[in-house]
Amino acid sequence: MLEKVCPTSGKVHTTRKANTAILTTGQTQLVFYDTPGLVTQHEIRKHHLEQSFKSAYRHAIQHADIIAVMQDASNSWTRKSLHPTVIDTLKTYAQLPSLLVLNKVDALKSKRVLLDLIKTLTNDTLRSKSAIKKISLPSESVGVRLNQRETSWNHFSDVFLVSSITGSGLQELQDYLVDCAKPRRWVYPADVYTDETPETLIVESVRARLLDYLPQEIPYNLKCELEYYNVENRVVYTSVLVQCPTPRIERLICGESNGKLRQITERVTSDLVEMFGQAVSLTITTMSGGKRNA
């Protein structure tokens, strides 16, 4: 059974700190560290991000055996080059094996685009790797673009083509990681799938959906905090306060007759039911200028 551990949204930088997900299968336990996206100082200022974005991934890597670089294959603007911070990180931790995971491959209609993307990001160094043996590579040579900065990595051990929505390729990736697992004592009990508290997951789920429902940079300026949490008769009762910098932004969140706020609440409730596997009663309250809107 798959468990939803990390809240997601359609905007960048939904993950604000390293999250831990645990998968125990048979005699093997895999521990995944989902870190915030690697960013530059300019991006930290633009999106009002915490300075911890620059260090969270380093702390995670220090506990890792393998580095997996997740690349959005559907984004035609960014998919053809690895982020400069990713390149620098791979160089710094070159002693660790690394693999490339191309996500959202279901959005690509052309196999040729996907094959060229693999060649570009790996500098055409994976031609004989088992991960792409099932794909018929074109025989003609594809030249590597000369760039002012490096955009590819020559030392990926394997590449995996996955879709987090359809589940395609995920089992192959899991099998690969199980085969790579090193003998050691388990860190977590077999029935644990995250080290995050329910309270943290609730707040992060609200913040993630605010990113989806609000335009541009507005949701990055909001502060979410848990006001109440209790479990009774297998029902989670909880309340989250959203602090808005101005009344105008609060009105944007709430919508006419609080219609948008109800939509957001229903969506987050659905996320939490899926996450916790039990009924959830959620209230989201907004506040601006010291006044609350229930």
PDB file of C-alpha atoms in Angstrom:
ATOM      1  CA  MET A   1       0.000   0.000   0.000  1.00  0.00           C
ATOM      2  CA  LEU A   2       1.368   3.410  -1.000  1.00  0.00           C
ATOM      3  CA  GLU A   3       1.325   6.189   1.577  1.00  0.00           C
ATOM      4  CA  LYS A   4       1.286   9.905   0.798  1.00  0.00           C
ATOM      5  CA  VAL A   5       4.056  11.448   2.877  1.00  0.00           C
ATOM      6  CA  CYS A   6       5.144  14.760   1.325  1.00  0.00           C
ATOM      7  CA  PRO A   7       2.546  17.404   0.355  1.00  0.00           C
ATOM      8  CA  THR A   8       2.907  18.545  -3.258  1.00  0.00           C
ATOM      9  CA  SER A   9       1.657  21.405  -5.415  1.00  0.00           C
ATOM     10  CA  GLY A  10       1.997  22.734  -8.931  1.00  0.00           C
ATOM     11  CA  LYS A  11       4.390  25.520  -7.850  1.00  0.00           C
ATOM     12  CA  VAL A  12       8.099  25.360  -7.184  1.00  0.00           C
ATOM     13  CA  HIS A  13       9.560  25.169  -3.677  1.00  0.00           C
ATOM     14  CA  THR A  14       6.601  23.437  -2.029  1.00  0.00           C
ATOM     15  CA  THR A  15       9.063  21.394   0.041  1.00  0.00           C
ATOM     16  CA  ARG A  16      10.615  23.785   2.561  1.00  0.00           C
ATOM     17  CA  LYS A  17      12.724  21.335   4.542  1.00  0.00           C
ATOM     18  CA  ALA A  18      14.039  17.797   4.182  1.00  0.00           C
ATOM     19  CA  ASN A  19      11.315  15.175   4.615  1.00  0.00           C
ATOM     20  CA  THR A  20      11.973  11.530   5.375  1.00  0.00           C
ATOM     21  CA  ALA A  21       9.964   8.694   3.833  1.00  0.00           C
ATOM     22  CA  ILE A  22      10.476   5.071   4.821  1.00  0.00           C
ATOM     23  CA  LEU A  23       9.673   2.027   2.690  1.00  0.00           C
ATOM     24  CA  THR A  24      10.039  -1.408   4.288  1.00  0.00           C
ATOM     25  CA  THR A  25       9.700  -4.327   1.902  1.00  0.00           C
ATOM     26  CA  GLY A  26      10.648  -7.874   2.843  1.00  0.00           C
ATOM     27  CA  GLN A  27      13.994  -7.777   4.652  1.00  0.00           C
ATOM     28  CA  THR A  28      14.951  -4.359   3.248  1.00  0.00           C
ATOM     29  CA  GLN A  29      14.246  -0.863   4.515  1.00  0.00           C
ATOM     30  CA  LEU A  30      14.743   2.118   2.193  1.00  0.00           C
ATOM     31  CA  VAL A  31      14.960   5.610   3.664  1.00  0.00           C
ATOM     32  CA  PHE A  32      14.314   8.507   1.274  1.00  0.00           C
ATOM     33  CA  TYR A  33      15.299  12.100   2.010  1.00  0.00           C
ATOM     34  CA  ASP A  34      13.122  14.485   0.004  1.00  0.00           C
ATOM     35  CA  THR A  35      15.021  17.762   0.166  1.00  0.00           C
ATOM     36  CA  PRO A  36      13.964  21.263  -0.874  1.00  0.00           C
ATOM     37  CA  GLY A  37      14.876  22.054  -4.464  1.00  0.00           C
ATOM     38  CA  LEU A  38      18.441  23.211  -4.912  1.00  0.00           C
ATOM     39  CA  VAL A  39      18.395  26.978  -5.304  1.00  0.00           C
ATOM     40  CA  THR A  40      20.590  29.999  -5.843  1.00  0.00           C
ATOM     41  CA  GLN A  41      20.707  33.022  -3.547  1.00  0.00           C
ATOM     42  CA  HIS A  42      18.666  34.938  -6.137  1.00  0.00           C
ATOM     43  CA  GLU A  43      15.884  32.324  -5.964  1.00  0.00           C
ATOM     44  CA  ILE A  44      15.904  32.482  -2.158  1.00  0.00           C
ATOM     45  CA  ARG A  45      15.240  36.223  -2.309  1.00  0.00           C
ATOM     46  CA  LYS A  46      12.646  35.942  -5.096  1.00  0.00           C
ATOM     47  CA  HIS A  47      10.506  33.312  -3.352  1.00  0.00           C
ATOM     48  CA  HIS A  48      11.126  34.488   0.242  1.00  0.00           C
ATOM     49  CA  LEU A  49      12.757  31.158   1.089  1.00  0.00           C
ATOM     50  CA  GLU A  50      14.545  30.249   4.284  1.00  0.00           C
ATOM     51  CA  GLN A  51      18.355  30.256   4.196  1.00  0.00           C
ATOM     52  CA  SER A  52      18.125  26.607   5.280  1.00  0.00           C
ATOM     53  CA  PHE A  53      17.398  25.824   1.596  1.00  0.00           C
ATOM     54  CA  LYS A  54      21.151  26.148   1.036  1.00  0.00           C
ATOM     55  CA  SER A  55      22.070  23.549   3.660  1.00  0.00           C
ATOM     56  CA  ALA A  56      19.177  21.062   3.981  1.00  0.00           C
ATOM     57  CA  TYR A  57      20.298  18.926   1.059  1.00  0.00           C
ATOM     58  CA  ARG A  58      23.857  18.710   2.410  1.00  0.00           C
ATOM     59  CA  HIS A  59      22.623  17.323   5.719  1.00  0.00           C
ATOM     60  CA  ALA A  60      20.521  14.741   3.855  1.00  0.00           C
ATOM     61  CA  ILE A  61      23.362  13.651   1.559  1.00  0.00           C
ATOM     62  CA  GLN A  62      25.622  13.012   4.535  1.00  0.00           C
ATOM     63  CA  HIS A  63      23.268  10.169   5.517  1.00  0.00           C
ATOM     64  CA  ALA A  64      22.704   8.865   1.988  1.00  0.00           C
ATOM     65  CA  ASP A  65      24.177   5.974   0.006  1.00  0.00           C
ATOM     66  CA  ILE A  66      22.817   7.137  -3.384  1.00  0.00           C
ATOM     67  CA  ILE A  67      21.942  10.534  -4.855  1.00  0.00           C
ATOM     68  CA  ALA A  68      18.870  10.613  -7.102  1.00  0.00           C
ATOM     69  CA  VAL A  69      18.452  13.720  -9.267  1.00  0.00           C
ATOM     70  CA  MET A  70      14.786  14.293 -10.144  1.00  0.00           C
ATOM     71  CA  GLN A  71      14.269  16.178 -13.405  1.00  0.00           C
ATOM     72  CA  ASP A  72      10.894  17.358 -14.729  1.00  0.00           C
ATOM     73  CA  ALA A  73      10.802  15.971 -18.270  1.00  0.00           C
ATOM     74  CA  SER A  74       7.600  17.879 -19.101  1.00  0.00           C
ATOM     75  CA  ASN A  75       9.057  21.371 -18.633  1.00  0.00           C
ATOM     76  CA  SER A  76      10.434  22.339 -22.028  1.00  0.00           C
ATOM     77  CA  TRP A  77      12.152  25.432 -20.561  1.00  0.00           C
ATOM     78  CA  THR A  78      14.280  23.670 -17.933  1.00  0.00           C
ATOM     79  CA  ARG A  79      14.439  19.988 -18.848  1.00  0.00           C
ATOM     80  CA  LYS A  80      17.499  20.181 -21.127  1.00  0.00           C
ATOM     81  CA  SER A  81      19.940  21.271 -18.429  1.00  0.00           C
ATOM     82  CA  LEU A  82      20.690  20.388 -14.845  1.00  0.00           C
ATOM     83  CA  HIS A  83      20.509  23.245 -12.350  1.00  0.00           C
ATOM     84  CA  PRO A  84      23.989  24.670 -11.631  1.00  0.00           C
ATOM     85  CA  THR A  85      23.578  23.895  -7.928  1.00  0.00           C
ATOM     86  CA  VAL A  86      22.820  20.273  -8.854  1.00  0.00           C
ATOM     87  CA  ILE A  87      26.031  20.078 -10.886  1.00  0.00           C
ATOM     88  CA  ASP A  88      28.059  21.594  -8.039  1.00  0.00           C
ATOM     89  CA  THR A  89      26.502  19.143  -5.557  1.00  0.00           C
ATOM     90  CA  LEU A  90      27.239  16.125  -7.749  1.00  0.00           C
ATOM     91  CA  LYS A  91      30.853  17.274  -8.008  1.00  0.00           C
ATOM     92  CA  THR A  92      31.163  17.798  -4.267  1.00  0.00           C
ATOM     93  CA  TYR A  93      29.793  14.329  -3.487  1.00  0.00           C
ATOM     94  CA  ALA A  94      31.250  12.542  -6.503  1.00  0.00           C
ATOM     95  CA  GLN A  95      32.204   9.608  -4.266  1.00  0.00           C
ATOM     96  CA  LEU A  96      28.500   8.674  -3.999  1.00  0.00           C
ATOM     97  CA  PRO A  97      26.774   6.876  -6.877  1.00  0.00           C
ATOM     98  CA  SER A  98      24.109   8.997  -8.559  1.00  0.00           C
ATOM     99  CA  LEU A  99      21.173   8.259 -10.803  1.00  0.00           C
ATOM    100  CA  LEU A 100      18.926  10.387 -12.981  1.00  0.00           C
ATOM    101  CA  VAL A 101      15.155  10.112 -12.544  1.00  0.00           C
ATOM    102  CA  LEU A 102      13.109  11.710 -15.330  1.00  0.00           C
ATOM    103  CA  ASN A 103       9.633  12.371 -13.955  1.00  0.00           C
ATOM    104  CA  LYS A 104       6.387  13.185 -15.814  1.00  0.00           C
ATOM    105  CA  VAL A 105       7.424  11.173 -18.871  1.00  0.00           C
ATOM    106  CA  ASP A 106       3.718  10.515 -19.468  1.00  0.00           C
ATOM    107  CA  ALA A 107       3.475  14.140 -20.653  1.00  0.00           C
ATOM    108  CA  LEU A 108       5.908  13.530 -23.527  1.00  0.00           C
ATOM    109  CA  LYS A 109       4.296  12.277 -26.725  1.00  0.00           C
ATOM    110  CA  SER A 110       7.554  11.918 -28.660  1.00  0.00           C
ATOM    111  CA  LYS A 111       9.983   9.121 -27.747  1.00  0.00           C
ATOM    112  CA  ARG A 112      12.665  10.944 -29.747  1.00  0.00           C
ATOM    113  CA  VAL A 113      12.407  13.976 -27.442  1.00  0.00           C
ATOM    114  CA  LEU A 114      12.869  11.695 -24.435  1.00  0.00           C
ATOM    115  CA  LEU A 115      15.865   9.916 -25.963  1.00  0.00           C
ATOM    116  CA  ASP A 116      17.544  13.201 -26.869  1.00  0.00           C
ATOM    117  CA  LEU A 117      16.882  14.471 -23.355  1.00  0.00           C
ATOM    118  CA  ILE A 118      18.633  11.430 -21.852  1.00  0.00           C
ATOM    119  CA  LYS A 119      21.624  11.999 -24.117  1.00  0.00           C
ATOM    120  CA  THR A 120      21.807  15.695 -23.287  1.00  0.00           C
ATOM    121  CA  LEU A 121      21.587  15.345 -19.503  1.00  0.00           C
ATOM    122  CA  THR A 122      24.052  12.447 -19.329  1.00  0.00           C
ATOM    123  CA  ASN A 123      26.370  13.761 -22.042  1.00  0.00           C
ATOM    124  CA  ASP A 124      25.588  10.544 -23.928  1.00  0.00           C
ATOM    125  CA  THR A 125      27.439   8.388 -21.392  1.00  0.00           C
ATOM    126  CA  LEU A 126      24.630   5.893 -20.698  1.00  0.00           C
ATOM    127  CA  ARG A 127      24.304   4.308 -24.134  1.00  0.00           C
ATOM    128  CA  SER A 128      25.076   0.817 -22.806  1.00  0.00           C
ATOM    129  CA  LYS A 129      23.468   1.101 -19.358  1.00  0.00           C
ATOM    130  CA  SER A 130      20.815  -1.436 -18.431  1.00  0.00           C
ATOM    131  CA  ALA A 131      18.323   1.256 -17.441  1.00  0.00           C
ATOM    132  CA  ILE A 132      17.768   2.233 -21.085  1.00  0.00           C
ATOM    133  CA  LYS A 133      18.453  -1.066 -22.830  1.00  0.00           C
ATOM    134  CA  LYS A 134      14.761  -1.461 -23.615  1.00  0.00           C
ATOM    135  CA  ILE A 135      14.719   1.793 -25.554  1.00  0.00           C
ATOM    136  CA  SER A 136      15.843   1.709 -29.184  1.00  0.00           C
ATOM    137  CA  LEU A 137      18.344   4.504 -29.440  1.00  0.00           C
ATOM    138  CA  PRO A 138      18.730   6.135 -32.856  1.00  0.00           C
ATOM    139  CA  SER A 139      21.948   5.194 -34.596  1.00  0.00           C
ATOM    140  CA  GLU A 140      23.003   8.667 -35.623  1.00  0.00           C
ATOM    141  CA  SER A 141      25.257  10.635 -33.313  1.00  0.00           C
ATOM    142  CA  VAL A 142      23.800  13.606 -31.461  1.00  0.00           C
ATOM    143  CA  GLY A 143      26.335  16.346 -30.842  1.00  0.00           C
ATOM    144  CA  VAL A 144      26.711  17.809 -27.358  1.00  0.00           C
ATOM    145  CA  ARG A 145      25.977  21.496 -27.174  1.00  0.00           C
ATOM    146  CA  LEU A 146      28.830  23.771 -26.096  1.00  0.00           C
ATOM    147  CA  ASN A 147      27.697  25.917 -23.182  1.00  0.00           C
ATOM    148  CA  GLN A 148      29.203  28.604 -21.041  1.00  0.00           C
ATOM    149  CA  ARG A 149      28.354  26.468 -18.012  1.00  0.00           C
ATOM    150  CA  GLU A 150      28.032  22.749 -17.486  1.00  0.00           C
ATOM    151  CA  THR A 151      24.499  21.408 -17.918  1.00  0.00           C
ATOM    152  CA  SER A 152      25.044  17.647 -17.832  1.00  0.00           C
ATOM    153  CA  TRP A 153      26.678  15.004 -15.644  1.00  0.00           C
ATOM    154  CA  ASN A 154      28.885  12.255 -17.051  1.00  0.00           C
ATOM    155  CA  HIS A 155      28.772   9.921 -14.063  1.00  0.00           C
ATOM    156  CA  PHE A 156      25.146   8.868 -13.591  1.00  0.00           C
ATOM    157  CA  SER A 157      25.028   5.135 -12.850  1.00  0.00           C
ATOM    158  CA  ASP A 158      21.570   4.714 -14.383  1.00  0.00           C
ATOM    159  CA  VAL A 159      18.577   6.639 -15.650  1.00  0.00           C
ATOM    160  CA  PHE A 160      14.944   5.881 -14.807  1.00  0.00           C
ATOM    161  CA  LEU A 161      11.856   7.069 -16.644  1.00  0.00           C
ATOM    162  CA  VAL A 162       8.911   7.468 -14.268  1.00  0.00           C
ATOM    163  CA  SER A 163       5.524   9.066 -13.867  1.00  0.00           C
ATOM    164  CA  SER A 164       4.471   9.857 -10.314  1.00  0.00           C
ATOM    165  CA  ILE A 165       0.862  10.221 -11.510  1.00  0.00           C
ATOM    166  CA  THR A 166       0.472   6.931 -13.388  1.00  0.00           C
ATOM    167  CA  GLY A 167       3.046   4.995 -11.345  1.00  0.00           C
ATOM    168  CA  SER A 168       4.937   3.967 -14.476  1.00  0.00           C
ATOM    169  CA  GLY A 169       8.575   3.064 -13.804  1.00  0.00           C
ATOM    170  CA  LEU A 170       8.329   3.333 -10.010  1.00  0.00           C
ATOM    171  CA  GLN A 171       8.511  -0.420  -9.396  1.00  0.00           C
ATOM    172  CA  GLU A 172      11.667  -0.676 -11.510  1.00  0.00           C
ATOM    173  CA  LEU A 173      13.228   2.163  -9.513  1.00  0.00           C
ATOM    174  CA  GLN A 174      12.240   0.513  -6.229  1.00  0.00           C
ATOM    175  CA  ASP A 175      13.690  -2.834  -7.314  1.00  0.00           C
ATOM    176  CA  TYR A 176      16.948  -1.140  -8.280  1.00  0.00           C
ATOM    177  CA  LEU A 177      17.251   0.582  -4.899  1.00  0.00           C
ATOM    178  CA  VAL A 178      16.466  -2.638  -3.022  1.00  0.00           C
ATOM    179  CA  ASP A 179      19.261  -4.365  -4.941  1.00  0.00           C
ATOM    180  CA  CYS A 180      21.629  -1.529  -3.984  1.00  0.00           C
ATOM    181  CA  ALA A 181      20.710  -1.593  -0.268  1.00  0.00           C
ATOM    182  CA  LYS A 182      23.607  -2.198   2.118  1.00  0.00           C
ATOM    183  CA  PRO A 183      23.399  -4.596   5.105  1.00  0.00           C
ATOM    184  CA  ARG A 184      22.841  -2.637   8.321  1.00  0.00           C
ATOM    185  CA  ARG A 185      20.354  -2.336  11.147  1.00  0.00           C
ATOM    186  CA  TRP A 186      17.002  -0.766  10.331  1.00  0.00           C
ATOM    187  CA  VAL A 187      16.612   2.817  11.482  1.00  0.00           C
ATOM    188  CA  TYR A 188      12.806   2.710  11.837  1.00  0.00           C
ATOM    189  CA  PRO A 189      10.158   0.142  12.820  1.00  0.00           C
ATOM    190  CA  ALA A 190       8.604  -1.734   9.890  1.00  0.00           C
ATOM    191  CA  ASP A 191       5.203   0.014  10.200  1.00  0.00           C
ATOM    192  CA  VAL A 192       6.585   3.579  10.111  1.00  0.00           C
ATOM    193  CA  TYR A 193       6.545   5.439   6.768  1.00  0.00           C
ATOM    194  CA  THR A 194       7.574   8.963   7.841  1.00  0.00           C
ATOM    195  CA  ASP A 195       9.261  10.648  10.772  1.00  0.00           C
ATOM    196  CA  GLU A 196       7.088  13.762  10.443  1.00  0.00           C
ATOM    197  CA  THR A 197       4.442  14.451  13.079  1.00  0.00           C
ATOM    198  CA  PRO A 198       0.757  14.576  12.011  1.00  0.00           C
ATOM    199  CA  GLU A 199       0.665  18.219  13.079  1.00  0.00           C
ATOM    200  CA  THR A 200       3.482  19.127  10.676  1.00  0.00           C
ATOM    201  CA  LEU A 201       1.882  17.206   7.813  1.00  0.00           C
ATOM    202  CA  ILE A 202      -1.404  19.072   8.339  1.00  0.00           C
ATOM    203  CA  VAL A 203       0.213  22.522   8.217  1.00  0.00           C
ATOM    204  CA  GLU A 204       2.339  21.619   5.194  1.00  0.00           C
ATOM    205  CA  SER A 205      -0.705  20.235   3.363  1.00  0.00           C
ATOM    206  CA  VAL A 206      -2.565  23.519   3.857  1.00  0.00           C
ATOM    207  CA  ARG A 207       0.412  25.516   2.640  1.00  0.00           C
ATOM    208  CA  ALA A 208       0.813  23.283  -0.426  1.00  0.00           C
ATOM    209  CA  ARG A 209      -2.793  23.810  -1.529  1.00  0.00           C
ATOM    210  CA  LEU A 210      -2.526  27.561  -0.989  1.00  0.00           C
ATOM    211  CA  LEU A 211       0.313  27.444  -3.517  1.00  0.00           C
ATOM    212  CA  ASP A 212      -2.022  25.752  -5.996  1.00  0.00           C
ATOM    213  CA  TYR A 213      -4.983  28.063  -5.515  1.00  0.00           C
ATOM    214  CA  LEU A 214      -3.242  31.453  -5.326  1.00  0.00           C
ATOM    215  CA  PRO A 215      -1.419  33.279  -8.133  1.00  0.00           C
ATOM    216  CA  GLN A 216       2.231  34.205  -8.545  1.00  0.00           C
ATOM    217  CA  GLU A 217       4.252  34.894  -5.385  1.00  0.00           C
ATOM    218  CA  ILE A 218       1.310  35.556  -3.032  1.00  0.00           C
ATOM    219  CA  PRO A 219       1.219  32.173  -1.228  1.00  0.00           C
ATOM    220  CA  TYR A 220       4.929  32.372  -0.398  1.00  0.00           C
ATOM    221  CA  ASN A 221       4.141  35.345   1.880  1.00  0.00           C
ATOM    222  CA  LEU A 222       1.572  33.490   3.987  1.00  0.00           C
ATOM    223  CA  LYS A 223       2.215  31.990   7.422  1.00  0.00           C
ATOM    224  CA  CYS A 224       0.357  28.835   8.448  1.00  0.00           C
ATOM    225  CA  GLU A 225       0.202  27.573  12.006  1.00  0.00           C
ATOM    226  CA  LEU A 226      -1.651  24.764  13.745  1.00  0.00           C
ATOM    227  CA  GLU A 227      -4.262  25.925  16.254  1.00  0.00           C
ATOM    228  CA  TYR A 228      -5.819  22.620  17.254  1.00  0.00           C
ATOM    229  CA  TYR A 229      -5.212  18.911  16.817  1.00  0.00           C
ATOM    230  CA  ASN A 230      -6.942  15.953  18.416  1.00  0.00           C
ATOM    231  CA  VAL A 231      -7.985  12.426  17.484  1.00  0.00           C
ATOM    232  CA  GLU A 232     -11.244  10.998  18.807  1.00  0.00           C
ATOM    233  CA  ASN A 233     -12.888   7.742  17.717  1.00  0.00           C
ATOM    234  CA  ARG A 234     -10.542   7.518  14.702  1.00  0.00           C
ATOM    235  CA  VAL A 235     -11.466  11.009  13.505  1.00  0.00           C
ATOM    236  CA  VAL A 236      -8.814  13.731  13.228  1.00  0.00           C
ATOM    237  CA  TYR A 237     -10.115  17.117  14.392  1.00  0.00           C
ATOM    238  CA  THR A 238      -7.810  19.976  13.467  1.00  0.00           C
ATOM    239  CA  SER A 239      -7.685  23.713  12.780  1.00  0.00           C
ATOM    240  CA  VAL A 240      -5.088  25.794  10.919  1.00  0.00           C
ATOM    241  CA  LEU A 241      -4.660  29.578  11.002  1.00  0.00           C
ATOM    242  CA  VAL A 242      -3.430  31.365   7.858  1.00  0.00           C
ATOM    243  CA  GLN A 243      -1.926  34.780   8.596  1.00  0.00           C
ATOM    244  CA  CYS A 244      -2.200  37.177   5.644  1.00  0.00           C
ATOM    245  CA  PRO A 245       0.008  40.265   5.217  1.00  0.00           C
ATOM    246  CA  THR A 246      -2.908  42.449   3.984  1.00  0.00           C
ATOM    247  CA  PRO A 247      -6.739  42.380   3.977  1.00  0.00           C
ATOM    248  CA  ARG A 248      -6.633  42.314   0.159  1.00  0.00           C
ATOM    249  CA  ILE A 249      -4.734  39.040   0.134  1.00  0.00           C
ATOM    250  CA  GLU A 250      -7.084  37.644   2.770  1.00  0.00           C
ATOM    251  CA  ARG A 251     -10.053  38.472   0.520  1.00  0.00           C
ATOM    252  CA  LEU A 252      -8.268  36.760  -2.372  1.00  0.00           C
ATOM    253  CA  ILE A 253      -7.870  33.592  -0.305  1.00  0.00           C
ATOM    254  CA  CYS A 254     -11.445  33.583   0.946  1.00  0.00           C
ATOM    255  CA  GLY A 255     -13.157  34.491  -2.314  1.00  0.00           C
ATOM    256  CA  GLU A 256     -16.745  35.607  -2.623  1.00  0.00           C
ATOM    257  CA  SER A 257     -18.812  34.383   0.366  1.00  0.00           C
ATOM    258  CA  ASN A 258     -15.737  32.350   1.447  1.00  0.00           C
ATOM    259  CA  GLY A 259     -16.204  30.137  -1.628  1.00  0.00           C
ATOM    260  CA  LYS A 260     -12.509  29.733  -2.450  1.00  0.00           C
ATOM    261  CA  LEU A 261     -11.610  29.040   1.188  1.00  0.00           C
ATOM    262  CA  ARG A 262     -14.197  26.247   1.251  1.00  0.00           C
ATOM    263  CA  GLN A 263     -12.661  24.798  -1.923  1.00  0.00           C
ATOM    264  CA  ILE A 264      -9.191  24.866  -0.390  1.00  0.00           C
ATOM    265  CA  THR A 265     -10.485  23.299   2.833  1.00  0.00           C
ATOM    266  CA  GLU A 266     -12.209  20.479   0.940  1.00  0.00           C
ATOM    267  CA  ARG A 267      -9.072  19.780  -1.114  1.00  0.00           C
ATOM    268  CA  VAL A 268      -6.788  19.706   1.927  1.00  0.00           C
ATOM    269  CA  THR A 269      -9.264  17.496   3.792  1.00  0.00           C
ATOM    270  CA  SER A 270      -9.162  15.023   0.906  1.00  0.00           C
ATOM    271  CA  ASP A 271      -5.336  15.078   0.983  1.00  0.00           C
ATOM    272  CA  LEU A 272      -5.284  14.404   4.721  1.00  0.00           C
ATOM    273  CA  VAL A 273      -7.808  11.555   4.501  1.00  0.00           C
ATOM    274  CA  GLU A 274      -5.543   9.919   1.925  1.00  0.00           C
ATOM    275  CA  MET A 275      -2.488  10.599   4.083  1.00  0.00           C
ATOM    276  CA  PHE A 276      -3.858   9.412   7.433  1.00  0.00           C
ATOM    277  CA  GLY A 277      -6.265   6.729   6.238  1.00  0.00           C
ATOM    278  CA  GLN A 278      -9.033   7.997   8.509  1.00  0.00           C
ATOM    279  CA  ALA A 279     -11.746  10.658   8.663  1.00  0.00           C
ATOM    280  CA  VAL A 280     -10.615  14.287   9.016  1.00  0.00           C
ATOM    281  CA  SER A 281     -12.517  17.363  10.203  1.00  0.00           C
ATOM    282  CA  LEU A 282     -10.520  20.446   9.148  1.00  0.00           C
ATOM    283  CA  THR A 283     -11.123  24.142   9.729  1.00  0.00           C
ATOM    284  CA  ILE A 284      -8.999  26.822   8.048  1.00  0.00           C
ATOM    285  CA  THR A 285      -9.192  30.314   9.517  1.00  0.00           C
ATOM    286  CA  THR A 286      -7.632  33.453   8.019  1.00  0.00           C
ATOM    287  CA  MET A 287      -6.367  36.554   9.757  1.00  0.00           C
ATOM    288  CA  SER A 288      -5.097  39.979   8.692  1.00  0.00           C
ATOM    289  CA  GLY A 289      -4.516  43.086  10.768  1.00  0.00           C
ATOM    290  CA  GLY A 290      -5.281  41.171  13.959  1.00  0.00           C
ATOM    291  CA  LYS A 291      -8.842  40.301  12.860  1.00  0.00           C
ATOM    292  CA  ARG A 292      -9.937  36.707  12.277  1.00  0.00           C
ATOM    293  CA  ASN A 293     -12.247  35.414   9.563  1.00  0.00           C
ATOM    294  CA  ALA A 294     -13.730  32.054  10.598  1.00  0.00           C
TER     295      ALA A 294
END
